[in-house]
XYZ file of N, CA and C in Angstrom:
369
model
N 57.242 -20.970 -3.306
C 56.192 -19.814 -3.508
C 54.964 -20.391 -3.711
N 54.798 -21.493 -4.314
C 53.210 -21.837 -4.473
C 52.732 -22.003 -3.205
N 53.478 -22.495 -2.329
C 52.928 -22.864 -0.742
C 52.320 -21.474 -0.373
N 53.144 -20.513 -0.361
C 52.784 -18.971 0.075
C 51.328 -18.412 -0.753
N 51.490 -18.696 -2.087
C 50.184 -18.160 -2.628
C 49.062 -19.186 -1.981
N 49.112 -20.469 -1.768
C 47.976 -21.461 -1.415
C 47.723 -20.765 0.225
N 48.610 -20.494 0.882
C 48.318 -20.039 2.285
C 47.502 -18.802 2.225
N 47.972 -17.741 1.308
C 47.229 -16.501 1.281
C 45.761 -16.682 0.741
N 45.814 -17.702 -0.341
C 44.203 -17.919 -0.871
C 43.487 -18.511 0.247
N 43.928 -19.319 1.126
C 43.206 -19.940 2.051
C 42.593 -19.134 3.138
N 43.181 -17.965 3.300
C 42.790 -16.944 4.322
C 41.506 -16.524 4.036
N 41.083 -16.449 2.725
C 39.795 -15.930 2.422
C 38.556 -16.794 2.892
N 37.523 -16.078 3.358
C 36.436 -16.835 3.812
C 35.968 -17.800 2.809
N 35.500 -19.033 3.253
C 35.091 -20.050 2.364
C 33.783 -19.631 1.638
N 32.937 -18.800 2.447
C 31.585 -18.339 1.696
C 31.529 -17.070 0.956
N 32.710 -16.640 0.548
C 32.853 -15.365 -0.044
C 31.871 -15.399 -1.337
N 32.059 -16.240 -2.131
C 31.254 -16.454 -3.612
C 29.732 -16.319 -3.110
N 29.680 -17.270 -2.123
C 27.955 -17.319 -1.855
C 27.351 -16.037 -1.163
N 28.300 -15.346 -0.368
C 27.984 -14.045 0.403
C 27.729 -12.854 -0.789
N 28.867 -12.966 -1.691
C 28.732 -12.026 -2.819
C 27.405 -12.200 -3.824
N 27.155 -13.382 -3.980
C 25.921 -13.538 -4.670
C 24.614 -13.171 -3.966
N 24.677 -13.471 -2.680
C 23.482 -13.045 -1.765
C 23.275 -11.626 -1.744
N 24.564 -10.906 -1.611
C 24.387 -9.343 -1.640
C 24.093 -8.904 -2.916
N 24.573 -9.509 -4.125
C 24.044 -8.944 -5.389
C 22.556 -9.161 -5.442
N 22.093 -10.284 -5.088
C 20.533 -10.319 -5.211
C 19.888 -9.465 -4.315
N 20.120 -9.217 -3.231
C 19.709 -8.293 -2.082
C 19.828 -6.980 -2.882
N 20.961 -6.631 -3.256
C 21.052 -5.012 -3.996
C 20.324 -5.035 -5.307
N 20.046 -5.964 -6.024
C 19.550 -5.936 -7.473
C 17.962 -5.712 -6.919
N 17.475 -6.369 -5.865
C 16.063 -6.230 -5.426
C 16.028 -4.758 -4.958
N 16.645 -4.488 -4.135
C 16.639 -3.012 -3.538
C 16.753 -1.922 -4.644
N 17.562 -2.234 -5.653
C 17.854 -1.198 -6.659
C 16.406 -1.041 -7.565
N 15.882 -2.277 -7.693
C 14.586 -2.020 -8.430
C 13.626 -1.257 -7.725
N 13.465 -1.495 -6.300
C 12.588 -0.742 -5.596
C 12.959 0.684 -5.513
N 14.243 1.105 -5.407
C 14.609 2.493 -5.564
C 14.088 3.000 -6.886
N 14.254 2.194 -7.877
C 13.959 2.849 -9.231
C 12.637 2.945 -9.315
N 11.696 2.058 -8.820
C 10.352 2.027 -8.988
C 9.865 3.258 -7.906
N 10.490 3.625 -7.105
C 10.112 4.797 -5.978
C 10.391 6.004 -6.953
N 11.640 6.230 -7.465
C 11.780 7.292 -8.287
C 10.807 7.549 -9.428
N 10.557 6.349 -10.457
C 9.554 6.601 -11.357
C 8.208 7.062 -10.882
N 7.863 6.560 -9.800
C 6.512 7.163 -9.220
C 6.341 8.386 -8.444
N 7.633 9.056 -8.150
C 7.583 10.176 -7.471
C 8.490 11.386 -8.219
N 8.093 11.424 -9.349
C 8.681 12.558 -10.124
C 9.677 12.184 -11.113
N 10.073 10.997 -11.266
C 11.202 10.652 -12.138
C 12.662 10.499 -11.612
N 12.871 11.067 -10.453
C 14.159 10.671 -9.954
C 13.918 10.890 -8.432
N 15.162 10.612 -7.592
C 15.053 10.468 -6.113
C 16.438 10.744 -5.585
N 16.626 11.067 -4.387
C 17.934 11.332 -3.635
C 17.657 10.453 -2.249
N 18.724 10.182 -1.763
C 18.779 9.319 -0.495
C 19.898 9.561 0.337
N 19.771 8.771 1.471
C 20.695 8.961 2.631
C 20.724 7.623 3.073
N 22.048 7.027 3.648
C 22.196 5.483 4.166
C 22.517 6.032 5.537
N 21.554 4.991 6.612
C 22.194 5.147 7.984
C 21.811 4.029 8.538
N 23.080 3.445 9.545
C 22.732 2.313 10.336
C 21.527 2.412 11.262
N 20.743 1.356 11.265
C 19.644 1.385 12.135
C 19.676 0.282 13.143
N 20.227 -0.766 13.071
C 20.366 -1.852 13.904
C 21.646 -2.553 13.482
N 22.074 -3.545 14.304
C 23.242 -4.470 14.059
C 23.208 -5.028 12.694
N 23.980 -4.446 11.810
C 24.055 -4.878 10.425
C 22.946 -4.275 9.300
N 21.772 -3.715 9.977
C 20.582 -3.188 9.129
C 21.061 -1.765 8.570
N 20.559 -1.459 7.502
C 20.816 0.077 7.232
C 19.647 0.482 6.529
N 19.161 1.719 6.750
C 18.046 2.295 6.093
C 18.502 3.284 5.059
N 17.795 2.951 3.882
C 17.956 3.683 2.812
C 16.687 4.753 2.719
N 16.976 5.824 3.258
C 16.079 7.121 3.100
C 15.968 7.555 1.677
N 14.736 7.752 1.181
C 14.394 8.189 -0.129
C 13.549 9.384 -0.225
N 14.129 10.396 -0.915
C 13.221 11.504 -1.279
C 13.008 11.599 -2.743
N 11.852 11.651 -3.192
C 11.483 11.660 -4.737
C 11.574 13.122 -5.126
N 11.605 13.270 -6.472
C 11.545 14.671 -6.930
C 10.336 15.441 -6.613
N 9.330 14.809 -6.310
C 8.099 15.529 -5.916
C 7.901 15.852 -4.599
N 9.036 15.442 -3.664
C 8.923 15.784 -2.176
C 8.589 14.526 -1.290
N 7.895 13.607 -1.972
C 7.442 12.599 -1.178
C 8.625 11.594 -0.803
N 8.259 10.979 0.523
C 9.609 10.242 0.937
C 9.230 8.947 1.306
N 10.045 8.171 1.573
C 10.011 6.729 2.000
C 11.253 6.179 2.439
N 11.102 4.752 2.986
C 12.346 4.076 3.471
C 12.385 2.685 2.999
N 13.517 2.124 2.734
C 13.795 0.832 2.620
C 14.730 0.471 3.747
N 14.647 -1.001 3.843
C 15.892 -1.357 4.827
C 16.739 -2.344 4.111
N 17.903 -2.348 4.239
C 18.712 -3.354 3.600
C 19.378 -4.205 4.800
N 19.679 -5.214 4.641
C 20.299 -6.291 5.751
C 21.655 -5.941 5.914
N 22.331 -5.259 4.985
C 23.869 -4.931 5.352
C 24.142 -3.578 4.591
N 25.368 -3.032 5.086
C 25.780 -1.638 4.347
C 26.138 -2.125 3.179
N 26.907 -3.264 2.855
C 27.391 -3.798 1.732
C 26.325 -3.757 0.555
N 24.879 -4.303 1.115
C 24.028 -4.501 -0.025
C 23.297 -3.189 -0.216
N 23.220 -2.257 0.865
C 22.807 -0.986 0.429
C 23.655 -0.046 -0.441
N 24.938 -0.108 -0.123
C 25.750 0.593 -1.016
C 25.676 0.156 -2.456
N 25.664 -1.200 -2.712
C 25.672 -1.763 -3.936
C 24.214 -1.460 -4.539
N 23.319 -1.349 -3.854
C 22.008 -1.008 -4.531
C 21.807 0.496 -4.799
N 22.484 1.241 -4.178
C 22.479 2.818 -4.663
C 23.343 2.968 -5.770
N 24.411 2.063 -6.037
C 25.261 1.946 -6.944
C 24.337 1.694 -8.408
N 24.003 0.547 -8.298
C 23.047 -0.051 -9.265
C 21.928 0.921 -9.592
N 21.286 1.525 -8.801
C 20.193 2.424 -9.173
C 20.475 3.662 -9.597
N 21.961 4.161 -9.307
C 22.250 5.635 -9.586
C 21.657 6.588 -8.661
N 21.229 6.320 -7.580
C 20.807 7.078 -6.566
C 21.702 8.074 -6.097
N 21.642 9.169 -6.069
C 22.348 10.384 -5.457
C 22.243 10.229 -3.926
N 23.313 10.058 -3.159
C 23.340 9.947 -1.806
C 23.988 11.021 -1.059
N 23.354 11.431 0.053
C 23.831 12.458 0.780
C 24.442 11.868 2.036
N 25.347 12.663 2.588
C 26.058 12.206 3.866
C 24.924 12.164 5.175
N 24.158 13.159 5.248
C 22.942 13.082 6.188
C 21.933 13.691 5.664
N 20.769 13.566 6.472
C 19.419 13.854 6.131
C 19.197 15.479 6.614
N 19.852 16.170 6.351
C 19.750 17.686 6.545
C 19.813 18.592 5.515
N 19.905 19.778 5.630
C 20.132 20.715 4.659
C 19.246 20.559 3.348
N 19.966 20.377 2.327
C 19.240 20.401 1.088
C 18.175 19.069 0.899
N 18.714 17.952 1.311
C 17.793 16.824 1.131
C 16.558 17.092 2.157
N 16.586 17.465 3.402
C 15.603 17.702 4.146
C 14.594 18.550 3.692
N 15.252 19.698 3.167
C 14.242 20.908 2.520
C 13.402 20.361 1.357
N 13.689 19.233 0.782
C 13.112 18.775 -0.259
C 11.895 17.875 0.177
N 11.944 17.537 1.396
C 10.769 16.548 1.802
C 9.502 17.429 2.099
N 8.322 16.950 1.418
C 7.074 17.408 1.492
C 6.282 16.625 2.531
N 5.746 17.141 3.708
C 4.779 16.578 4.576
C 3.550 16.934 4.410
N 2.395 16.238 4.544
C 1.132 16.403 4.483
C 0.282 16.518 5.669
N -1.045 16.612 5.853
C -1.765 16.393 6.926
C -1.617 15.001 7.704
N -1.338 13.838 6.854
C -1.334 12.485 7.411
C -0.066 12.468 8.139
N 1.055 12.967 7.779
C 2.442 12.855 8.403
C 2.330 13.888 9.900
N 1.661 14.958 9.610
C 1.692 15.811 10.844
C 0.645 15.232 11.969
N -0.261 14.393 11.485
C -1.223 14.024 12.645
C -0.523 12.818 12.967
N 0.367 12.004 12.376
C 1.009 10.735 12.867
C 2.151 11.184 13.844
N 2.820 12.308 13.332
C 3.783 12.751 14.486
C 3.333 13.139 15.674
N 1.975 13.954 15.657
C 1.521 14.311 17.001
C 0.840 13.188 17.549
N 0.597 12.127 16.919
C -0.064 10.881 17.631
C -1.338 11.112 18.060
N -1.903 10.292 18.938
C -3.166 10.127 19.368
C -3.486 11.234 20.240
N -2.529 11.941 20.772
C -2.591 13.229 21.619
C -3.542 14.360 20.872
N -3.438 14.479 19.700
C -4.202 15.392 18.964
C -5.063 14.716 17.933
N -5.372 13.537 18.190
C -6.495 12.883 17.430
C -6.177 12.300 16.267
N -4.737 12.181 15.983
C -3.970 11.425 14.889
C -4.492 9.909 14.818
N -4.156 9.273 13.771
C -4.738 7.847 13.562
C -3.971 7.013 14.683
N -4.443 5.960 15.137
C -3.756 5.310 16.242
C -2.874 4.002 15.428
N -1.860 3.565 15.903
C -0.973 2.564 15.491
C -1.913 1.433 15.399
N -1.757 0.595 14.373
C -2.482 -0.760 14.173
C -2.084 -1.763 15.465
């Protein structure tokens, strides 16, 4: 029976504690950034997680005052842990109630229009 336990334990990846520690560090850093965003934009925020590239996840944030921003997490695991640590309310998609809270100003509209309408150029 001891051999069976050892065989089962050996199937765990050798770097699990290192990976878990790295995910926790990444999540703690992201959670601090989420909390800072919420404090500076009305005291609270809501968000949505979306895969953007292989492994990377966008954390879209919308503050209580309608300001918005994005953070990028290196993995879904670290993004999920960050929202748990920060207490961020997460929506399934960036539509409906969450999208309705976003406030855009002249800067965003000119950037969306691009240089065709005299908006600022990309650096």
